[in-house]
């Protein structure tokens, strides 16, 4: 039986056009920082990629800084905001990705900065009233850091409302857009976002390359010390093939966006209706039944009994997906997101699964997943 990959929120397969363009760029000889023609050729590929990405997301090319990952982009923005912008308060949520959560906890220990964790509503929505009250209390030198879309339950943030509040209270706004970019139309000019983080392997590009957007005229300094690459904002030799591949992947994501979005929405709808019919004991976490409040790429499930080996058992049936953990498939500990969504009793009597869809998935794979799930869990509820 062939393997079924339903873990696209962890990493998407790379498109063949992206591999092609990356393979060609691997033959480029020069260091982009060198002034001879070899260097210039490498430099021009990087700058063309920067212009293309900027154009696609409504930014200027000088606002795009390449990083090694979404994690690095988040670390860079949060740390530099404290060091360079005099940020004293950061308002965030307890269900951010670990690259934000752990960074913030660490920064609070290291620097003179206070983190304010927002309350969540029942389905994991950010409590915007609490956000406004927090902004009133922190009053100045504040950064709000909230993810555009949650990587576990798929909840989408009301960016417009959060942006309005940040403008009203003169706060900076950082948005981890890793799960959102490449899947929805985007024009950063029309938002009040000051910083975003993105990662190519979430939109059918290569792993190990990402970027951040830093709105002009905000000025940050590099946290890596060394050369003056990336306009002095990130020292270190550039990942040329990664950058070129990321730009191509984003171009193709936007080019095919409507078609692929429709396809994936259908796939998610199909999965929901089959689950409701064939495995009705399964429940859905967060807002993931809503197509306006949740990503069409993620479906987060709650099975009403504890089986720490559920993910592993599915793996034995050739189905790869994630448990209720951040990026680690097969993790046994409930993730911080589920810990924030459910009380202890519910957590210890439930198992969590994240199904995440990608453009290479087929309906037959959903059928196979549901058959396997039924086979594995039916002894537990006497079906
Ligand atoms: N932010 C979110 C919301 C993510 O889902 C991830 C990865 O899963 C990251 C950040 C980290 O990105 P990267 O894997 O490029 O470090």
mmCIF file of C-alpha atoms and ligand atoms in Angstrom:
data_model
loop_
_atom_site.group_PDB
_atom_site.id
_atom_site.type_symbol
_atom_site.label_atom_id
_atom_site.label_comp_id
_atom_site.label_asym_id
_atom_site.label_seq_id
_atom_site.Cartn_x
_atom_site.Cartn_y
_atom_site.Cartn_z
ATOM 1 C CA UNK A 1 0.000 0.000 0.000
ATOM 2 C CA UNK A 2 1.419 3.391 -0.902
ATOM 3 C CA UNK A 3 2.170 5.925 1.802
ATOM 4 C CA UNK A 4 -0.286 8.716 2.475
ATOM 5 C CA UNK A 5 1.032 12.092 3.549
ATOM 6 C CA UNK A 6 -1.452 14.222 5.479
ATOM 7 C CA UNK A 7 1.045 16.360 7.367
ATOM 8 C CA UNK A 8 1.346 19.347 5.035
ATOM 9 C CA UNK A 9 1.231 21.865 7.887
ATOM 10 C CA UNK A 10 4.501 20.369 9.126
ATOM 11 C CA UNK A 11 6.080 20.585 5.681
ATOM 12 C CA UNK A 12 4.741 20.595 2.144
ATOM 13 C CA UNK A 13 6.267 18.526 -0.644
ATOM 14 C CA UNK A 14 8.335 20.651 -3.002
ATOM 15 C CA UNK A 15 6.993 21.475 -6.496
ATOM 16 C CA UNK A 16 8.945 20.053 -9.417
ATOM 17 C CA UNK A 17 9.361 23.499 -11.034
ATOM 18 C CA UNK A 18 10.989 24.634 -7.795
ATOM 19 C CA UNK A 19 13.437 21.730 -7.846
ATOM 20 C CA UNK A 20 14.300 22.551 -11.465
ATOM 21 C CA UNK A 21 15.110 26.188 -10.804
ATOM 22 C CA UNK A 22 17.021 25.324 -7.622
ATOM 23 C CA UNK A 23 19.106 22.717 -9.442
ATOM 24 C CA UNK A 24 20.121 25.317 -12.030
ATOM 25 C CA UNK A 25 21.046 27.843 -9.354
ATOM 26 C CA UNK A 26 23.335 25.297 -7.669
ATOM 27 C CA UNK A 27 25.657 25.678 -10.671
ATOM 28 C CA UNK A 28 26.119 29.389 -10.046
ATOM 29 C CA UNK A 29 29.687 29.821 -8.843
ATOM 30 C CA UNK A 30 30.066 33.234 -7.248
ATOM 31 C CA UNK A 31 29.566 34.589 -3.763
ATOM 32 C CA UNK A 32 26.817 37.232 -4.008
ATOM 33 C CA UNK A 33 29.018 39.589 -1.969
ATOM 34 C CA UNK A 34 31.887 39.455 -4.491
ATOM 35 C CA UNK A 35 32.169 42.338 -6.926
ATOM 36 C CA UNK A 36 33.293 40.335 -9.970
ATOM 37 C CA UNK A 37 30.904 38.982 -12.586
ATOM 38 C CA UNK A 38 30.503 35.593 -10.902
ATOM 39 C CA UNK A 39 29.407 37.366 -7.742
ATOM 40 C CA UNK A 40 27.159 39.707 -9.698
ATOM 41 C CA UNK A 41 25.338 36.794 -11.291
ATOM 42 C CA UNK A 42 24.603 35.300 -7.860
ATOM 43 C CA UNK A 43 23.614 38.719 -6.495
ATOM 44 C CA UNK A 44 21.214 39.362 -9.356
ATOM 45 C CA UNK A 45 19.429 36.038 -8.746
ATOM 46 C CA UNK A 46 18.954 36.964 -5.082
ATOM 47 C CA UNK A 47 17.730 40.463 -5.846
ATOM 48 C CA UNK A 48 15.342 39.202 -8.520
ATOM 49 C CA UNK A 49 13.920 36.764 -5.950
ATOM 50 C CA UNK A 50 13.555 39.574 -3.417
ATOM 51 C CA UNK A 51 11.727 41.807 -5.913
ATOM 52 C CA UNK A 52 9.425 38.976 -6.917
ATOM 53 C CA UNK A 53 8.496 38.056 -3.314
ATOM 54 C CA UNK A 54 7.973 41.712 -2.395
ATOM 55 C CA UNK A 55 5.742 42.264 -5.419
ATOM 56 C CA UNK A 56 3.612 39.204 -4.592
ATOM 57 C CA UNK A 57 2.865 40.278 -1.014
ATOM 58 C CA UNK A 58 2.505 44.037 -1.473
ATOM 59 C CA UNK A 59 5.856 45.045 -0.011
ATOM 60 C CA UNK A 60 8.978 46.819 -1.240
ATOM 61 C CA UNK A 61 12.023 44.708 -1.936
ATOM 62 C CA UNK A 62 14.043 46.582 0.703
ATOM 63 C CA UNK A 63 11.491 45.378 3.268
ATOM 64 C CA UNK A 64 12.280 41.681 2.668
ATOM 65 C CA UNK A 65 15.103 40.009 4.624
ATOM 66 C CA UNK A 66 15.995 36.387 3.942
ATOM 67 C CA UNK A 67 16.477 34.097 6.934
ATOM 68 C CA UNK A 68 17.181 30.397 7.424
ATOM 69 C CA UNK A 69 13.610 29.645 8.534
ATOM 70 C CA UNK A 70 10.401 30.948 10.034
ATOM 71 C CA UNK A 71 11.948 30.233 13.426
ATOM 72 C CA UNK A 72 14.890 32.510 12.735
ATOM 73 C CA UNK A 73 12.592 35.232 11.385
ATOM 74 C CA UNK A 74 10.530 35.120 14.597
ATOM 75 C CA UNK A 75 13.648 35.147 16.816
ATOM 76 C CA UNK A 76 15.202 38.008 14.879
ATOM 77 C CA UNK A 77 12.148 40.253 14.926
ATOM 78 C CA UNK A 78 11.272 39.700 18.587
ATOM 79 C CA UNK A 79 14.790 40.111 19.898
ATOM 80 C CA UNK A 80 15.676 43.080 17.703
ATOM 81 C CA UNK A 81 12.427 44.821 18.562
ATOM 82 C CA UNK A 82 13.501 44.814 22.201
ATOM 83 C CA UNK A 83 17.085 45.813 21.480
ATOM 84 C CA UNK A 84 16.475 48.408 18.774
ATOM 85 C CA UNK A 85 12.975 49.771 19.261
ATOM 86 C CA UNK A 86 12.970 49.975 23.032
ATOM 87 C CA UNK A 87 10.040 47.591 23.372
ATOM 88 C CA UNK A 88 9.125 47.149 27.045
ATOM 89 C CA UNK A 89 5.909 45.137 26.696
ATOM 90 C CA UNK A 90 5.036 42.298 24.383
ATOM 91 C CA UNK A 91 1.469 41.130 24.103
ATOM 92 C CA UNK A 92 1.082 37.632 22.736
ATOM 93 C CA UNK A 93 -0.995 34.478 23.118
ATOM 94 C CA UNK A 94 -0.265 31.142 24.799
ATOM 95 C CA UNK A 95 -0.990 29.239 21.579
ATOM 96 C CA UNK A 96 1.692 30.787 19.375
ATOM 97 C CA UNK A 97 4.213 28.556 17.634
ATOM 98 C CA UNK A 98 7.088 27.477 19.897
ATOM 99 C CA UNK A 99 9.494 29.692 17.956
ATOM 100 C CA UNK A 100 7.567 32.678 19.313
ATOM 101 C CA UNK A 101 6.558 31.233 22.674
ATOM 102 C CA UNK A 102 9.984 29.987 23.742
ATOM 103 C CA UNK A 103 11.703 33.086 22.370
ATOM 104 C CA UNK A 104 9.429 35.348 24.377
ATOM 105 C CA UNK A 105 9.891 33.366 27.597
ATOM 106 C CA UNK A 106 13.634 33.576 27.099
ATOM 107 C CA UNK A 107 13.667 37.276 26.269
ATOM 108 C CA UNK A 108 11.645 38.021 29.389
ATOM 109 C CA UNK A 109 14.386 36.400 31.479
ATOM 110 C CA UNK A 110 17.208 38.148 29.632
ATOM 111 C CA UNK A 111 15.917 41.671 29.100
ATOM 112 C CA UNK A 112 13.821 44.304 30.743
ATOM 113 C CA UNK A 113 10.607 43.307 28.997
ATOM 114 C CA UNK A 114 7.258 42.111 30.286
ATOM 115 C CA UNK A 115 5.173 39.608 28.358
ATOM 116 C CA UNK A 116 1.426 39.790 28.637
ATOM 117 C CA UNK A 117 -0.368 36.576 27.621
ATOM 118 C CA UNK A 118 -3.836 37.107 26.199
ATOM 119 C CA UNK A 119 -6.931 35.207 27.237
ATOM 120 C CA UNK A 120 -8.472 32.831 24.746
ATOM 121 C CA UNK A 121 -12.104 32.307 23.969
ATOM 122 C CA UNK A 122 -13.650 28.870 23.976
ATOM 123 C CA UNK A 123 -12.539 27.779 20.542
ATOM 124 C CA UNK A 124 -9.037 29.173 20.884
ATOM 125 C CA UNK A 125 -9.931 32.574 19.433
ATOM 126 C CA UNK A 126 -7.896 35.484 20.737
ATOM 127 C CA UNK A 127 -9.954 37.581 23.135
ATOM 128 C CA UNK A 128 -9.827 40.969 21.430
ATOM 129 C CA UNK A 129 -11.321 42.746 24.421
ATOM 130 C CA UNK A 130 -8.420 41.482 26.495
ATOM 131 C CA UNK A 131 -6.093 42.679 23.743
ATOM 132 C CA UNK A 132 -7.562 46.179 23.917
ATOM 133 C CA UNK A 133 -7.375 46.250 27.727
ATOM 134 C CA UNK A 134 -3.783 45.046 27.588
ATOM 135 C CA UNK A 135 -2.907 47.739 25.065
ATOM 136 C CA UNK A 136 -4.488 50.357 27.325
ATOM 137 C CA UNK A 137 -2.525 49.080 30.335
ATOM 138 C CA UNK A 138 0.842 48.768 28.612
ATOM 139 C CA UNK A 139 0.279 52.198 27.006
ATOM 140 C CA UNK A 140 3.557 52.619 25.104
ATOM 141 C CA UNK A 141 6.662 50.832 23.787
ATOM 142 C CA UNK A 142 4.523 47.794 23.053
ATOM 143 C CA UNK A 143 4.742 45.056 20.455
ATOM 144 C CA UNK A 144 1.813 42.759 19.717
ATOM 145 C CA UNK A 145 2.926 39.363 18.411
ATOM 146 C CA UNK A 146 0.094 37.159 17.169
ATOM 147 C CA UNK A 147 0.090 34.491 14.506
ATOM 148 C CA UNK A 148 -2.039 34.946 11.412
ATOM 149 C CA UNK A 149 -3.148 31.328 11.449
ATOM 150 C CA UNK A 150 -2.604 28.688 14.096
ATOM 151 C CA UNK A 151 -0.530 25.724 12.965
ATOM 152 C CA UNK A 152 -2.428 23.178 15.050
ATOM 153 C CA UNK A 153 -6.080 24.125 14.974
ATOM 154 C CA UNK A 154 -6.031 26.384 11.908
ATOM 155 C CA UNK A 155 -7.785 29.371 13.555
ATOM 156 C CA UNK A 156 -7.332 32.549 11.504
ATOM 157 C CA UNK A 157 -6.788 35.830 13.346
ATOM 158 C CA UNK A 158 -8.934 38.879 12.652
ATOM 159 C CA UNK A 159 -5.957 40.796 11.258
ATOM 160 C CA UNK A 160 -7.945 43.907 10.433
ATOM 161 C CA UNK A 161 -9.285 44.294 13.953
ATOM 162 C CA UNK A 162 -5.920 43.563 15.599
ATOM 163 C CA UNK A 163 -4.256 46.002 13.199
ATOM 164 C CA UNK A 164 -6.789 48.716 14.047
ATOM 165 C CA UNK A 165 -6.164 48.230 17.760
ATOM 166 C CA UNK A 166 -2.392 48.350 17.268
ATOM 167 C CA UNK A 167 -2.759 51.599 15.303
ATOM 168 C CA UNK A 168 -5.125 53.096 17.856
ATOM 169 C CA UNK A 169 -2.724 52.408 20.734
ATOM 170 C CA UNK A 170 0.436 53.015 18.696
ATOM 171 C CA UNK A 171 1.793 49.532 19.166
ATOM 172 C CA UNK A 172 4.021 47.643 16.757
ATOM 173 C CA UNK A 173 2.417 44.544 15.222
ATOM 174 C CA UNK A 174 4.349 41.343 14.465
ATOM 175 C CA UNK A 175 2.506 38.540 12.752
ATOM 176 C CA UNK A 176 3.831 35.020 12.311
ATOM 177 C CA UNK A 177 2.361 34.339 8.879
ATOM 178 C CA UNK A 178 4.099 31.008 8.312
ATOM 179 C CA UNK A 179 0.912 28.943 7.855
ATOM 180 C CA UNK A 180 -0.966 31.664 5.969
ATOM 181 C CA UNK A 181 1.423 32.885 3.283
ATOM 182 C CA UNK A 182 1.038 31.255 -0.095
ATOM 183 C CA UNK A 183 -2.472 30.023 0.676
ATOM 184 C CA UNK A 184 -4.448 33.283 0.686
ATOM 185 C CA UNK A 185 -4.203 36.536 -1.282
ATOM 186 C CA UNK A 186 -2.073 39.040 0.571
ATOM 187 C CA UNK A 187 -1.391 42.746 0.278
ATOM 188 C CA UNK A 188 0.675 43.932 3.210
ATOM 189 C CA UNK A 189 0.213 47.558 2.138
ATOM 190 C CA UNK A 190 -3.442 47.238 3.099
ATOM 191 C CA UNK A 191 -2.690 45.968 6.602
ATOM 192 C CA UNK A 192 -1.231 47.598 9.717
ATOM 193 C CA UNK A 193 1.339 44.845 10.130
ATOM 194 C CA UNK A 194 4.902 45.992 10.822
ATOM 195 C CA UNK A 195 6.639 42.604 10.726
ATOM 196 C CA UNK A 196 5.835 39.207 9.300
ATOM 197 C CA UNK A 197 7.681 35.882 9.345
ATOM 198 C CA UNK A 198 7.385 33.313 6.563
ATOM 199 C CA UNK A 199 8.853 29.944 5.646
ATOM 200 C CA UNK A 200 9.179 28.360 2.191
ATOM 201 C CA UNK A 201 8.533 24.753 3.200
ATOM 202 C CA UNK A 202 4.929 25.606 4.067
ATOM 203 C CA UNK A 203 4.137 26.655 0.483
ATOM 204 C CA UNK A 204 5.763 23.880 -1.578
ATOM 205 C CA UNK A 205 9.238 25.400 -1.437
ATOM 206 C CA UNK A 206 12.459 24.120 0.136
ATOM 207 C CA UNK A 207 13.092 23.536 3.836
ATOM 208 C CA UNK A 208 15.607 25.750 5.606
ATOM 209 C CA UNK A 209 14.773 29.090 4.033
ATOM 210 C CA UNK A 210 12.388 31.822 5.112
ATOM 211 C CA UNK A 211 12.039 35.557 5.174
ATOM 212 C CA UNK A 212 10.757 38.411 7.210
ATOM 213 C CA UNK A 213 9.076 41.629 6.211
ATOM 214 C CA UNK A 214 10.112 44.734 8.122
ATOM 215 C CA UNK A 215 7.972 47.727 7.286
ATOM 216 C CA UNK A 216 9.786 50.893 6.286
ATOM 217 C CA UNK A 217 11.042 53.061 7.927
ATOM 218 C CA UNK A 218 11.476 50.718 10.927
ATOM 219 C CA UNK A 219 15.146 49.978 11.499
ATOM 220 C CA UNK A 220 16.434 46.849 13.202
ATOM 221 C CA UNK A 221 19.984 45.558 13.611
ATOM 222 C CA UNK A 222 21.291 42.107 12.832
ATOM 223 C CA UNK A 223 21.493 39.700 15.747
ATOM 224 C CA UNK A 224 24.046 37.602 13.851
ATOM 225 C CA UNK A 225 27.401 39.355 13.763
ATOM 226 C CA UNK A 226 29.649 39.180 10.727
ATOM 227 C CA UNK A 227 29.330 40.528 7.192
ATOM 228 C CA UNK A 228 26.860 43.046 5.822
ATOM 229 C CA UNK A 229 24.616 40.643 3.930
ATOM 230 C CA UNK A 230 20.879 41.350 3.751
ATOM 231 C CA UNK A 231 21.338 45.113 3.980
ATOM 232 C CA UNK A 232 23.282 44.595 7.187
ATOM 233 C CA UNK A 233 20.339 42.853 8.839
ATOM 234 C CA UNK A 234 21.518 39.253 8.662
ATOM 235 C CA UNK A 235 25.166 38.371 8.525
ATOM 236 C CA UNK A 236 26.078 35.116 6.800
ATOM 237 C CA UNK A 237 26.453 33.768 3.265
ATOM 238 C CA UNK A 238 23.116 33.613 1.495
ATOM 239 C CA UNK A 239 21.336 30.344 0.724
ATOM 240 C CA UNK A 240 21.159 31.125 -2.981
ATOM 241 C CA UNK A 241 19.308 28.036 -4.204
ATOM 242 C CA UNK A 242 16.912 28.233 -1.236
ATOM 243 C CA UNK A 243 16.107 31.870 -1.958
ATOM 244 C CA UNK A 244 15.576 31.231 -5.657
ATOM 245 C CA UNK A 245 13.435 28.185 -4.852
ATOM 246 C CA UNK A 246 11.379 30.092 -2.296
ATOM 247 C CA UNK A 247 10.624 32.897 -4.776
ATOM 248 C CA UNK A 248 9.545 30.367 -7.415
ATOM 249 C CA UNK A 249 7.392 28.483 -4.903
ATOM 250 C CA UNK A 250 5.641 31.683 -3.829
ATOM 251 C CA UNK A 251 5.125 32.750 -7.440
ATOM 252 C CA UNK A 252 3.480 29.400 -8.236
ATOM 253 C CA UNK A 253 1.397 29.461 -5.057
ATOM 254 C CA UNK A 254 -0.071 32.821 -6.008
ATOM 255 C CA UNK A 255 -0.460 31.885 -9.665
ATOM 256 C CA UNK A 256 -2.467 28.768 -8.778
ATOM 257 C CA UNK A 257 -4.040 30.130 -5.619
ATOM 258 C CA UNK A 258 -7.735 30.202 -6.543
ATOM 259 C CA UNK A 259 -7.663 26.820 -8.272
ATOM 260 C CA UNK A 260 -5.736 25.118 -5.479
ATOM 261 C CA UNK A 261 -7.736 26.801 -2.738
ATOM 262 C CA UNK A 262 -10.973 25.530 -4.287
ATOM 263 C CA UNK A 263 -9.492 22.053 -4.624
ATOM 264 C CA UNK A 264 -8.309 21.928 -1.027
ATOM 265 C CA UNK A 265 -11.531 23.382 0.366
ATOM 266 C CA UNK A 266 -13.380 20.569 -1.392
ATOM 267 C CA UNK A 267 -10.975 18.024 0.057
ATOM 268 C CA UNK A 268 -11.402 19.368 3.589
ATOM 269 C CA UNK A 269 -15.208 19.475 3.189
ATOM 270 C CA UNK A 270 -15.127 15.900 1.937
ATOM 271 C CA UNK A 271 -13.047 14.790 4.914
ATOM 272 C CA UNK A 272 -15.355 16.562 7.385
ATOM 273 C CA UNK A 273 -18.528 15.080 5.932
ATOM 274 C CA UNK A 274 -17.070 11.556 5.779
ATOM 275 C CA UNK A 275 -15.828 11.804 9.361
ATOM 276 C CA UNK A 276 -19.206 13.063 10.559
ATOM 277 C CA UNK A 277 -20.936 10.196 8.823
ATOM 278 C CA UNK A 278 -18.529 7.335 9.427
ATOM 279 C CA UNK A 279 -16.735 8.239 12.653
ATOM 280 C CA UNK A 280 -19.288 10.431 14.450
ATOM 281 C CA UNK A 281 -17.522 10.160 17.793
ATOM 282 C CA UNK A 282 -14.745 12.346 16.417
ATOM 283 C CA UNK A 283 -15.007 16.037 17.290
ATOM 284 C CA UNK A 284 -13.350 19.074 15.759
ATOM 285 C CA UNK A 285 -11.050 21.467 17.599
ATOM 286 C CA UNK A 286 -11.016 25.234 17.392
ATOM 287 C CA UNK A 287 -12.801 26.884 14.496
ATOM 288 C CA UNK A 288 -11.769 24.313 11.976
ATOM 289 C CA UNK A 289 -15.313 23.635 10.757
ATOM 290 C CA UNK A 290 -15.590 27.249 9.627
ATOM 291 C CA UNK A 291 -14.072 28.112 6.260
ATOM 292 C CA UNK A 292 -13.863 31.821 7.028
ATOM 293 C CA UNK A 293 -12.328 31.487 10.493
ATOM 294 C CA UNK A 294 -9.977 28.607 9.822
ATOM 295 C CA UNK A 295 -7.342 27.500 7.321
ATOM 296 C CA UNK A 296 -8.594 25.206 4.560
ATOM 297 C CA UNK A 297 -5.369 23.256 4.949
ATOM 298 C CA UNK A 298 -5.912 22.081 8.549
ATOM 299 C CA UNK A 299 -8.458 19.867 10.264
ATOM 300 C CA UNK A 300 -7.853 19.279 13.960
ATOM 301 C CA UNK A 301 -9.573 16.244 15.501
ATOM 302 C CA UNK A 302 -10.405 15.108 19.016
ATOM 303 C CA UNK A 303 -11.064 11.430 19.646
ATOM 304 C CA UNK A 304 -12.873 10.876 22.953
ATOM 305 C CA UNK A 305 -10.457 8.413 24.580
ATOM 306 C CA UNK A 306 -6.755 8.420 25.332
ATOM 307 C CA UNK A 307 -4.518 6.459 23.009
ATOM 308 C CA UNK A 308 -0.997 7.799 23.044
ATOM 309 C CA UNK A 309 -0.119 5.459 20.206
ATOM 310 C CA UNK A 310 -2.843 6.629 17.845
ATOM 311 C CA UNK A 311 -0.451 8.513 15.555
ATOM 312 C CA UNK A 312 1.940 5.575 15.574
ATOM 313 C CA UNK A 313 -0.854 3.100 14.752
ATOM 314 C CA UNK A 314 -1.856 5.263 11.795
ATOM 315 C CA UNK A 315 1.765 5.350 10.718
ATOM 316 C CA UNK A 316 1.743 1.525 10.700
ATOM 317 C CA UNK A 317 -1.181 1.816 8.294
ATOM 318 C CA UNK A 318 0.967 4.076 6.111
ATOM 319 C CA UNK A 319 -0.821 7.285 7.079
ATOM 320 C CA UNK A 320 1.469 10.133 8.120
ATOM 321 C CA UNK A 321 -0.085 12.921 10.125
ATOM 322 C CA UNK A 322 0.571 14.813 13.291
ATOM 323 C CA UNK A 323 -0.678 14.401 16.843
ATOM 324 C CA UNK A 324 -1.751 17.397 18.865
ATOM 325 C CA UNK A 325 1.789 18.693 18.980
ATOM 326 C CA UNK A 326 3.542 21.611 17.305
ATOM 327 C CA UNK A 327 5.764 20.213 14.579
ATOM 328 C CA UNK A 328 6.606 16.833 16.021
ATOM 329 C CA UNK A 329 4.515 14.010 14.598
ATOM 330 C CA UNK A 330 4.134 11.208 17.057
ATOM 331 C CA UNK A 331 4.749 13.372 20.105
ATOM 332 C CA UNK A 332 3.103 11.812 23.157
ATOM 333 C CA UNK A 333 2.675 14.871 25.326
ATOM 334 C CA UNK A 334 -0.369 17.006 24.691
ATOM 335 C CA UNK A 335 0.652 20.147 22.907
ATOM 336 C CA UNK A 336 0.538 23.556 24.549
ATOM 337 C CA UNK A 337 -2.356 24.422 22.231
ATOM 338 C CA UNK A 338 -4.518 21.551 23.475
ATOM 339 C CA UNK A 339 -3.460 22.325 27.037
ATOM 340 C CA UNK A 340 -4.837 25.823 26.551
ATOM 341 C CA UNK A 341 -8.005 24.664 24.852
ATOM 342 C CA UNK A 342 -9.113 21.918 27.231
ATOM 343 C CA UNK A 343 -9.120 21.243 30.958
ATOM 344 C CA UNK A 344 -6.978 18.459 32.407
ATOM 345 C CA UNK A 345 -9.819 15.963 32.543
ATOM 346 C CA UNK A 346 -10.639 16.440 28.880
ATOM 347 C CA UNK A 347 -6.966 16.286 27.940
ATOM 348 C CA UNK A 348 -6.411 13.017 29.745
ATOM 349 C CA UNK A 349 -9.455 11.415 28.180
ATOM 350 C CA UNK A 350 -8.879 12.545 24.594
ATOM 351 C CA UNK A 351 -6.494 11.946 21.720
ATOM 352 C CA UNK A 352 -5.702 14.631 19.202
ATOM 353 C CA UNK A 353 -4.871 14.391 15.530
ATOM 354 C CA UNK A 354 -4.045 17.066 12.986
ATOM 355 C CA UNK A 355 -4.904 16.262 9.393
ATOM 356 C CA UNK A 356 -3.316 18.783 7.070
ATOM 357 C CA UNK A 357 -4.063 18.807 3.377
ATOM 358 C CA UNK A 358 -1.856 19.648 0.420
ATOM 359 C CA UNK A 359 -2.267 19.991 -3.331
ATOM 360 C CA UNK A 360 -0.895 16.509 -3.987
ATOM 361 C CA UNK A 361 -3.542 14.784 -1.814
ATOM 362 C CA UNK A 362 -6.448 12.908 -3.382
ATOM 363 C CA UNK A 363 -9.937 12.013 -2.152
ATOM 364 C CA UNK A 364 -8.987 8.325 -2.169
ATOM 365 C CA UNK A 365 -6.321 9.110 0.413
ATOM 366 C CA UNK A 366 -8.949 10.641 2.666
ATOM 367 C CA UNK A 367 -11.040 7.470 2.239
ATOM 368 C CA UNK A 368 -8.031 5.375 3.187
ATOM 369 C CA UNK A 369 -7.276 7.536 6.224
ATOM 370 C CA UNK A 370 -10.846 7.247 7.488
ATOM 371 C CA UNK A 371 -10.911 3.474 6.939
ATOM 372 C CA UNK A 372 -7.680 3.120 8.916
ATOM 373 C CA UNK A 373 -8.880 5.433 11.671
ATOM 374 C CA UNK A 374 -12.097 3.450 12.005
ATOM 375 C CA UNK A 375 -10.216 0.173 12.119
ATOM 376 C CA UNK A 376 -7.898 1.461 14.840
ATOM 377 C CA UNK A 377 -10.389 3.183 17.093
ATOM 378 C CA UNK A 378 -13.523 1.033 16.729
ATOM 379 C CA UNK A 379 -12.472 -1.487 19.464
ATOM 380 C CA UNK A 380 -12.502 1.460 21.889
ATOM 381 C CA UNK A 381 -16.125 2.340 21.325
ATOM 382 C CA UNK A 382 -17.497 -1.048 20.524
ATOM 383 C CA UNK A 383 -18.413 -0.366 16.877
HETATM 384 N N1 LIG B 1 5.522 29.489 12.807
HETATM 385 C C1 LIG B 1 4.549 28.624 12.525
HETATM 386 C C2 LIG B 1 3.123 29.054 12.675
HETATM 387 C C3 LIG B 1 4.846 27.330 12.092
HETATM 388 O O1 LIG B 1 3.868 26.471 11.806
HETATM 389 C C4 LIG B 1 6.207 26.961 11.963
HETATM 390 C C5 LIG B 1 6.562 25.584 11.576
HETATM 391 O O2 LIG B 1 5.787 24.666 11.713
HETATM 392 C C6 LIG B 1 7.187 27.927 12.247
HETATM 393 C C7 LIG B 1 6.810 29.173 12.681
HETATM 394 C C8 LIG B 1 8.633 27.615 12.111
HETATM 395 O O3 LIG B 1 9.021 27.618 10.756
HETATM 396 P P1 LIG B 1 10.363 26.872 10.326
HETATM 397 O O4 LIG B 1 10.029 25.421 10.244
HETATM 398 O O5 LIG B 1 10.699 27.455 8.986
HETATM 399 O O6 LIG B 1 11.369 27.169 11.338
#
